[in-house]
XYZ file of C-alpha atoms in Angstrom:
580
model
C 6.466 4.228 -6.405
C 9.774 4.694 -7.196
C 11.669 2.046 -5.439
C 12.925 2.609 -1.967
C 15.876 2.000 -4.188
C 19.479 2.935 -4.013
C 19.594 6.436 -2.614
C 21.497 8.681 -4.933
C 24.747 9.947 -3.432
C 24.793 12.909 -5.743
C 27.851 15.018 -4.822
C 26.457 15.984 -1.489
C 29.142 18.540 -0.948
C 28.009 20.530 -3.947
C 24.506 20.714 -2.562
C 25.521 22.929 0.331
C 23.112 23.583 3.154
C 20.121 22.261 1.243
C 21.746 18.887 1.462
C 21.859 15.537 -0.125
C 18.954 14.649 -2.336
C 17.534 11.262 -1.440
C 16.352 10.528 -4.944
C 14.832 7.275 -5.994
C 14.703 5.472 -9.262
C 11.840 6.469 -11.448
C 9.673 4.125 -13.308
C 6.256 4.367 -14.376
C 2.920 2.702 -14.834
C 0.576 -0.178 -14.358
C -0.897 -2.919 -16.496
C -2.289 -0.355 -18.861
C -2.060 0.784 -22.408
C -1.988 4.553 -22.658
C -3.255 7.223 -20.279
C -4.886 10.067 -22.141
C -8.619 9.508 -21.803
C -9.416 13.134 -22.595
C -8.162 12.603 -26.150
C -10.120 9.386 -26.612
C -7.182 7.037 -26.210
C -7.445 3.968 -24.036
C -6.682 4.465 -20.364
C -6.329 1.904 -17.611
C -8.586 1.926 -14.551
C -8.804 -0.063 -11.347
C -12.325 -0.719 -10.094
C -12.829 -2.179 -6.615
C -16.002 -3.979 -5.608
C -17.655 -3.357 -2.261
C -16.419 -5.659 0.504
C -17.727 -9.125 -0.137
C -18.701 -8.214 -3.692
C -18.350 -10.464 -6.734
C -15.475 -9.285 -8.937
C -16.498 -11.488 -11.873
C -20.030 -10.115 -11.844
C -18.660 -6.574 -11.604
C -16.414 -7.258 -14.590
C -19.433 -8.312 -16.661
C -21.239 -5.090 -15.782
C -18.204 -2.981 -16.651
C -17.847 -4.811 -19.948
C -21.488 -4.064 -20.702
C -20.637 -0.388 -20.227
C -18.021 -0.643 -22.994
C -14.883 -1.236 -20.905
C -12.378 -3.918 -21.853
C -11.534 -6.221 -18.949
C -7.791 -6.773 -18.495
C -7.774 -8.802 -15.258
C -10.069 -9.946 -12.449
C -8.808 -10.466 -8.909
C -11.470 -12.435 -7.055
C -9.498 -12.511 -3.791
C -9.796 -8.763 -3.207
C -12.643 -7.866 -5.585
C -10.476 -5.854 -8.006
C -11.054 -5.474 -11.749
C -8.610 -3.762 -14.107
C -10.120 -2.426 -17.323
C -9.302 -0.100 -20.173
C -11.718 2.497 -21.519
C -11.778 5.414 -23.946
C -14.314 7.310 -21.868
C -12.868 10.426 -20.234
C -15.244 10.178 -17.290
C -15.093 6.408 -16.840
C -13.841 6.524 -13.225
C -16.667 8.829 -12.166
C -19.233 6.624 -13.916
C -17.820 3.464 -12.314
C -17.880 5.005 -8.830
C -21.596 5.706 -9.247
C -22.382 2.045 -9.977
C -24.034 -0.054 -7.308
C -21.631 -2.443 -5.586
C -18.506 -0.408 -6.383
C -16.233 0.684 -3.525
C -14.062 2.919 -5.680
C -12.511 3.463 -9.089
C -9.606 5.498 -10.409
C -7.040 5.681 -13.152
C -3.685 4.196 -12.387
C -2.035 7.421 -13.510
C -2.624 11.037 -12.654
C -6.075 12.226 -11.595
C -7.542 15.709 -11.485
C -4.739 17.699 -13.110
C -3.520 18.278 -16.625
C -0.659 15.805 -17.120
C 2.644 16.426 -18.778
C 4.216 13.669 -20.788
C 6.116 11.432 -18.368
C 9.844 11.188 -18.763
C 11.890 8.108 -18.193
C 14.599 8.726 -15.645
C 16.798 6.616 -13.421
C 18.914 7.012 -10.354
C 22.153 8.824 -10.947
C 25.094 8.498 -8.645
C 27.714 11.171 -9.070
C 30.830 9.085 -8.694
C 34.118 10.718 -7.807
C 37.012 9.328 -9.790
C 38.641 6.672 -7.635
C 42.399 6.428 -7.918
C 43.510 2.882 -7.266
C 40.860 1.942 -4.702
C 37.764 3.402 -3.036
C 38.107 6.134 -0.424
C 38.525 3.835 2.547
C 37.342 0.513 3.833
C 34.727 1.233 6.491
C 35.171 -0.111 10.006
C 32.375 -2.577 10.700
C 30.611 -2.761 14.038
C 29.782 -6.395 14.753
C 28.021 -6.323 18.069
C 28.961 -7.337 21.564
C 31.466 -10.012 20.568
C 33.665 -7.293 19.165
C 34.964 -9.071 16.113
C 33.804 -9.850 12.629
C 32.861 -13.402 11.738
C 34.324 -13.489 8.250
C 32.171 -15.825 6.203
C 34.036 -15.488 2.912
C 32.645 -18.503 1.062
C 32.564 -16.750 -2.325
C 35.287 -14.469 -3.737
C 33.568 -11.134 -3.002
C 32.040 -12.087 0.354
C 34.791 -10.262 2.237
C 33.249 -7.009 0.942
C 29.858 -7.791 2.480
C 30.220 -6.027 5.832
C 26.461 -6.306 6.318
C 26.613 -10.093 6.361
C 29.194 -9.951 9.118
C 27.041 -7.502 11.066
C 24.093 -9.909 11.107
C 26.261 -12.985 11.813
C 25.278 -14.695 8.569
C 28.405 -16.872 8.439
C 27.738 -18.362 11.864
C 24.078 -18.862 10.940
C 25.049 -20.879 7.859
C 26.791 -23.435 10.056
C 23.349 -24.145 11.497
C 21.019 -23.307 8.590
C 21.737 -21.998 5.085
C 18.243 -22.452 3.731
C 15.875 -25.090 2.400
C 15.019 -25.255 -1.309
C 11.377 -25.791 -0.366
C 11.341 -22.276 1.112
C 10.442 -19.607 -1.443
C 11.144 -15.879 -1.311
C 9.137 -13.671 -3.622
C 11.025 -10.692 -5.044
C 8.316 -8.100 -5.705
C 10.337 -5.634 -7.721
C 11.384 -4.631 -11.237
C 12.098 -8.256 -12.148
C 14.920 -10.708 -11.534
C 17.649 -11.583 -14.019
C 17.544 -15.377 -13.910
C 20.574 -15.605 -16.215
C 22.895 -14.044 -13.626
C 25.226 -16.857 -12.523
C 24.695 -16.071 -8.834
C 20.890 -16.072 -9.228
C 20.359 -18.930 -11.679
C 21.015 -21.821 -9.236
C 18.222 -20.676 -6.909
C 15.720 -19.228 -9.405
C 12.312 -20.909 -9.600
C 11.119 -20.497 -13.196
C 7.909 -22.436 -12.647
C 6.494 -20.094 -9.993
C 7.828 -16.780 -11.358
C 5.380 -14.300 -12.888
C 5.357 -10.775 -14.328
C 2.232 -8.746 -13.512
C 3.222 -5.610 -15.457
C 2.920 -4.459 -19.050
C 5.615 -2.164 -20.440
C 4.495 1.383 -21.248
C 6.647 2.626 -24.168
C 6.269 6.296 -23.193
C 7.829 5.459 -19.832
C 9.753 2.217 -20.121
C 11.037 2.667 -23.640
C 10.264 0.473 -26.623
C 8.745 -2.911 -25.847
C 11.189 -5.782 -26.258
C 8.434 -8.267 -27.078
C 5.275 -7.834 -29.165
C 2.937 -8.198 -26.177
C 4.916 -5.633 -24.126
C 4.834 -8.174 -21.287
C 8.434 -9.069 -20.479
C 9.316 -12.674 -19.679
C 9.318 -13.497 -15.964
C 13.076 -14.015 -15.852
C 14.448 -10.597 -16.878
C 15.202 -7.336 -15.078
C 15.930 -4.232 -17.118
C 15.975 -1.963 -14.078
C 18.569 -3.794 -11.982
C 16.946 -3.111 -8.629
C 15.184 -6.472 -8.325
C 18.298 -8.493 -9.155
C 20.304 -6.573 -6.543
C 17.624 -7.308 -3.938
C 17.487 -10.984 -4.967
C 21.256 -11.360 -4.577
C 21.203 -10.044 -1.022
C 18.458 -12.529 -0.165
C 19.785 -15.661 -1.810
C 22.784 -15.377 -4.130
C 24.163 -18.903 -4.388
C 27.277 -20.175 -2.614
C 28.898 -21.381 -5.808
C 32.476 -20.092 -5.817
C 31.488 -16.967 -7.761
C 30.806 -13.388 -6.716
C 28.809 -13.095 -3.496
C 26.540 -15.307 -1.416
C 23.268 -14.200 0.103
C 21.742 -14.309 3.577
C 19.884 -17.519 2.702
C 21.976 -19.020 -0.124
C 20.037 -22.282 -0.407
C 16.410 -21.091 -0.586
C 14.454 -20.558 -3.801
C 13.899 -17.180 -5.458
C 10.609 -16.354 -7.166
C 10.111 -13.298 -9.364
C 6.694 -11.780 -8.604
C 7.247 -8.639 -10.619
C 5.055 -5.635 -9.889
C 7.386 -2.796 -10.947
C 7.758 -1.175 -14.347
C 11.164 -1.099 -16.037
C 11.277 2.583 -15.095
C 10.586 1.807 -11.428
C 6.985 2.771 -10.687
C 4.798 0.327 -8.763
C 1.071 0.754 -9.369
C -1.757 -0.751 -7.388
C -3.062 -3.188 -10.017
C 0.144 -5.179 -10.551
C 1.054 -4.883 -6.851
C -2.255 -6.309 -5.624
C -2.173 -9.060 -8.244
C 1.382 -9.986 -7.245
C 0.434 -10.117 -3.556
C -2.580 -12.361 -4.005
C -0.669 -14.598 -6.419
C 2.124 -14.957 -3.861
C -0.440 -16.077 -1.302
C -2.072 -18.603 -3.625
C 1.286 -19.936 -4.856
C 2.393 -20.695 -1.293
C 5.329 -18.303 -1.261
C 6.819 -18.092 2.236
C 8.383 -14.609 2.305
C 7.846 -11.583 0.060
C 10.266 -8.657 -0.049
C 8.788 -5.256 -0.940
C 11.465 -2.610 -1.456
C 9.163 0.026 -2.929
C 6.219 2.273 -2.290
C 2.994 2.171 -4.267
C 2.605 4.956 -6.821
C 1.553 7.619 -7.468
C 1.362 8.849 -3.822
C 4.249 8.894 -1.359
C 1.597 8.985 1.389
C -1.991 7.804 1.031
C -4.479 9.801 3.108
C -7.949 8.531 3.959
C -10.291 11.033 2.381
C -7.272 12.740 0.814
C -5.041 15.501 2.142
C -6.697 18.936 2.515
C -5.151 20.158 -0.749
C -6.186 17.112 -2.833
C -9.100 17.165 -5.279
C -12.134 14.927 -4.859
C -10.848 12.612 -7.600
C -7.438 12.401 -5.930
C -9.056 11.586 -2.587
C -11.180 8.877 -4.225
C -8.092 7.327 -5.814
C -6.285 7.213 -2.485
C -9.249 5.649 -0.678
C -9.521 2.975 -3.371
C -5.803 2.155 -3.230
C -5.750 2.039 0.588
C -8.653 -0.407 0.560
C -7.165 -2.520 -2.272
C -3.779 -2.799 -0.588
C -5.319 -3.516 2.819
C -7.343 -6.393 1.379
C -4.325 -7.808 -0.462
C -2.002 -7.597 2.565
C -4.584 -9.233 4.810
C -5.129 -11.988 2.253
C -1.404 -12.683 1.918
C -0.980 -12.780 5.706
C -3.932 -15.175 6.016
C -2.008 -17.547 3.742
C 1.128 -17.204 5.944
C 3.172 -15.051 3.621
C 5.745 -13.166 5.724
C 5.690 -9.611 4.358
C 8.894 -7.555 4.627
C 9.056 -3.903 3.537
C 11.573 -1.091 3.182
C 10.883 1.772 5.607
C 11.749 4.478 3.077
C 14.585 6.796 2.093
C 13.287 10.307 2.811
C 14.895 10.763 6.276
C 11.318 11.282 7.470
C 9.879 10.854 10.952
C 6.904 8.680 10.012
C 5.100 9.803 13.168
C 5.294 13.397 11.930
C 5.538 13.229 8.128
C 4.860 16.956 7.699
C 4.411 17.982 4.071
C 4.527 15.922 0.888
C 5.608 17.827 -2.213
C 6.335 14.826 -4.458
C 2.844 13.433 -5.098
C 1.250 12.446 -7.341
C 4.475 11.492 -9.056
C 3.054 10.172 -12.331
C 2.974 11.642 -14.883
C 5.559 14.318 -14.171
C 4.409 17.828 -13.421
C 1.389 17.010 -11.271
C 2.855 17.007 -7.759
C 1.580 19.606 -5.328
C 2.135 20.471 -1.688
C 0.072 18.322 0.669
C -0.360 18.582 4.435
C -0.028 15.140 6.034
C -1.824 13.980 9.171
C -0.201 10.862 10.607
C -3.547 9.668 11.930
C -4.973 9.326 8.424
C -1.950 9.203 6.064
C 0.299 6.216 5.429
C 3.204 5.016 3.308
C 2.168 1.850 1.457
C 2.969 -0.968 1.645
C 5.316 -0.598 4.636
C 2.722 1.004 6.929
C 0.063 -1.462 5.852
C -1.168 -4.332 8.002
C 1.210 -7.221 8.738
C 4.243 -5.680 6.986
C 7.589 -5.885 8.815
C 9.102 -2.405 8.453
C 12.911 -2.341 8.125
C 15.118 0.715 8.664
C 18.669 0.979 7.375
C 22.030 1.178 9.125
C 25.554 1.838 7.857
C 28.776 -0.041 8.675
C 29.172 1.660 12.086
C 25.557 0.754 12.930
C 24.421 4.371 12.898
C 21.009 4.917 11.332
C 21.716 5.604 7.676
C 21.312 9.326 7.030
C 18.513 8.774 4.488
C 16.535 6.138 6.409
C 13.055 6.896 7.666
C 12.393 6.390 11.387
C 9.701 7.183 13.941
C 9.356 9.150 17.159
C 6.247 7.141 18.105
C 7.419 3.701 19.194
C 3.836 2.535 19.754
C 2.791 3.163 16.166
C 3.940 -0.103 14.584
C 5.776 1.758 11.824
C 9.118 0.022 12.400
C 9.948 -3.526 13.466
C 13.692 -4.096 12.923
C 16.790 -2.601 11.319
C 19.309 -4.108 8.916
C 22.371 -3.213 6.831
C 21.383 -0.955 3.948
C 24.548 1.100 3.484
C 25.544 4.689 4.142
C 28.045 6.133 1.690
C 29.279 8.674 4.268
C 29.632 6.289 7.202
C 33.401 6.133 7.488
C 36.011 8.212 9.346
C 36.585 11.754 8.057
C 34.088 11.288 5.265
C 34.230 13.719 2.393
C 33.247 11.861 -0.784
C 30.742 8.996 -1.038
C 32.502 5.693 -0.429
C 31.066 2.710 -2.315
C 32.466 0.206 0.180
C 30.188 1.696 2.851
C 27.247 0.680 0.647
C 25.835 -2.771 -0.161
C 27.345 -4.936 -2.897
C 25.084 -7.346 -4.755
C 24.301 -8.840 -8.143
C 23.156 -6.745 -11.123
C 22.261 -7.630 -14.726
C 25.016 -7.230 -17.300
C 22.777 -5.178 -19.603
C 22.082 -2.679 -16.816
C 25.725 -1.918 -16.006
C 26.459 -1.667 -19.714
C 23.576 0.733 -20.238
C 24.728 2.997 -17.396
C 28.286 3.090 -18.783
C 29.967 1.152 -15.975
C 30.885 -1.729 -18.299
C 31.897 -1.530 -21.961
C 30.633 -3.726 -24.774
C 33.565 -6.092 -24.273
C 32.499 -6.674 -20.676
C 35.265 -4.645 -19.037
C 34.804 -2.176 -16.180
C 35.059 1.402 -17.427
C 36.592 4.370 -15.626
C 33.073 5.426 -14.659
C 32.414 2.029 -13.079
C 35.771 1.668 -11.335
C 35.275 1.006 -7.621
C 31.482 0.971 -7.968
C 30.998 -2.106 -10.138
C 32.914 -5.373 -9.758
C 33.228 -8.347 -12.097
C 33.925 -11.908 -11.046
C 34.395 -15.001 -13.211
C 34.663 -18.684 -12.356
C 34.423 -22.052 -14.063
C 31.108 -23.638 -13.157
C 30.382 -27.109 -14.507
C 33.304 -26.766 -16.881
C 32.196 -23.454 -18.360
C 33.382 -19.943 -17.517
C 30.652 -17.786 -16.021
C 31.002 -14.078 -15.245
C 28.776 -11.946 -13.045
C 28.576 -8.231 -12.281
C 28.039 -6.673 -8.873
C 27.310 -3.080 -7.914
C 27.197 -0.978 -4.743
C 23.737 0.399 -3.889
C 22.368 1.904 -0.699
C 18.864 2.339 0.671
C 16.237 0.770 2.870
C 15.689 -1.276 -0.313
C 18.965 -2.972 0.544
C 18.132 -3.366 4.255
C 14.793 -5.065 3.661
C 16.194 -8.073 1.716
C 18.612 -8.799 4.576
C 15.561 -9.140 6.840
C 13.726 -11.158 4.191
C 16.729 -13.482 3.980
C 16.779 -14.033 7.732
C 13.018 -14.660 7.610
C 13.667 -17.348 4.980
C 16.290 -18.948 7.247
C 13.731 -18.946 10.076
C 11.168 -20.742 7.912
C 13.885 -23.196 6.826
C 14.944 -23.911 10.410
C 11.535 -24.179 12.073
C 9.101 -24.937 9.254
C 7.052 -28.121 9.098
C 5.158 -30.106 6.516
C 1.554 -28.965 6.701
C -0.287 -31.499 4.587
C -1.723 -30.099 1.371
C -0.234 -26.641 2.028
C 3.290 -28.067 1.984
C 6.361 -27.048 3.964
C 6.201 -23.738 5.772
C 5.843 -21.725 8.968
C 3.041 -19.406 9.976
C 3.827 -15.759 9.300
C 3.170 -14.611 12.864
C 5.762 -17.039 14.232
C 8.310 -16.008 11.611
C 7.863 -12.345 12.529
C 8.066 -13.101 16.248
C 11.352 -15.013 15.895
C 12.836 -12.326 13.630
C 12.053 -9.579 16.142
C 12.889 -11.533 19.316
C 16.269 -12.607 17.918
C 17.262 -9.095 16.806
C 20.191 -7.631 18.730
C 19.208 -4.715 20.945
C 20.661 -1.421 19.821
C 20.311 1.641 22.041
C 19.681 5.177 20.850
C 22.776 7.312 20.306
C 23.677 9.888 22.924
C 22.753 12.652 22.610
C 19.495 11.353 21.241
C 19.237 14.119 18.680
C 21.794 12.589 16.363
C 23.925 15.164 14.588
C 25.365 13.618 11.425
C 28.927 14.757 10.799
C 29.865 16.699 7.685
C 29.305 16.539 4.805
C 25.728 15.503 5.689
C 23.626 18.671 6.165
C 21.879 19.378 9.469
C 18.483 18.786 7.883
C 19.173 15.059 8.146
C 19.644 15.161 11.921
C 17.128 12.925 13.683
C 15.858 12.309 17.194
C 15.858 8.765 18.557
C 12.977 7.937 20.902
C 12.692 4.775 22.988
C 15.011 2.482 24.921
C 17.563 -0.201 24.103
C 14.845 -2.826 23.880
C 12.826 -0.888 21.268
C 13.304 2.522 19.691
C 12.441 4.546 16.629
C 15.814 4.130 14.874
C 16.272 0.363 15.234
C 12.891 -1.049 16.245
C 13.461 -4.307 18.104
C 17.113 -4.165 17.083
C 19.514 -5.127 14.301
C 18.596 -8.489 12.809
C 20.797 -11.430 13.845
C 20.729 -14.471 11.571
C 22.702 -16.691 13.957
C 20.428 -15.961 16.905
C 17.366 -16.446 14.708
C 18.242 -20.011 13.707
C 19.946 -21.061 16.944
C 16.906 -20.610 19.165
C 18.706 -17.995 21.274
């Protein structure tokens, strides 16, 4: 995908009328080796059996054709292989019992070598302190419920907005409840993550691709299941369940367990093979809630039969990925995994997505203009079956300028909204303000690599106001953690995942051999029913104030009970666990 990650707040003012670019972090590839089949090098392919087909038997047939089997997913009938044959996908699609087959990289066009990139935030130099502290809307009671349990909690305006402090007086989480972080990894050594990290259940379903992710850190190129070299996953994990331990920040559900179910490359791409494997593993491992702050690469929108401009190979790849993801999401839901997804950062009306010019996004140089029909095109996983779609709001509760939305409230594209940050949501905004974004945990190596922290562990001028450091003595030893401001629906989704975990903690039951838990449909129902109604702005065509360009203006359709900006409303942790 590229994560529905922190939206870049690249000097919007310098972009003039063309506006802010809602860029996402780039990453790249699946569980593959290399991707140049035309030159005889090994390439990775996903082959999907017909519905009800035998994946193991299919794998044997593929092996007999000279392919090397990498993994077999019996639950959805998916086999990942490598092959040196340039026309392997076409050959596999012609086999009896095969639904579809495709590379996990580019199809149908001559690829350029992919480049590793990452989100860049153009940070104005902050003299003394950030631009301004944003006013926080906190609902009908009219005052913030400050829940400052940890030193930096006072900076978490989003936690106040969803009444997390009041919720914790009733329910702060149950260690038996597990939240899967399907992302770029989770840094289990971070002192705010370590107390809640479940090493036993955590898995990494990706293999590093040196051309994209940089040199492999281990010989196998499969990172351990307790690291995060991208930073995105650790930030998400902190919002869900950073520990209340006297250090840094605390999460929405600070006493539940965190499980790394990594599906994203270091660079940030999420391909179908690792994503499907992570979903079915989460179901079989009994994970209660899975957060998905990403979209599946290489297509921003998957169209049944392809978009009119797509080649036959591109259409076949999309059909195969739609079917694979649909099977995996249905399987996870059948095992009562509550699936929570980021709605996306393109400021797009999902009911009228228009034109896609960004796909396929891997390798670079292959994207082309595509005409999207909402009836047949979808953003995966968030528009897939059983996924709770979460839009993003800023401190004033306005829809974040970058957040996707819908003008069709019957479409099921959005369920709820949550704090995700909006760097320009403060009075008389001119420069991006970090304190209007979301603060959460990040790995030390990531903030050092981006230049926000020096080798001695001190905040640099570049990091000032954007990255914070907090230290405390824990069990007689000094521990230090780093925290950074991000924004995006990627940051909204983990707030909803955290509240979902509190719901399972509050209302779950022991279910014999399946253990403690709550059925996913009930969890979703409570999350939506407890959300605080939020009416559309008036006028309904919301005109974002300068410096946000007019191209980000959006129309809100629906009523206070349910609308295209907020869905069923802004999540409310206190109401969710209090039975209100």
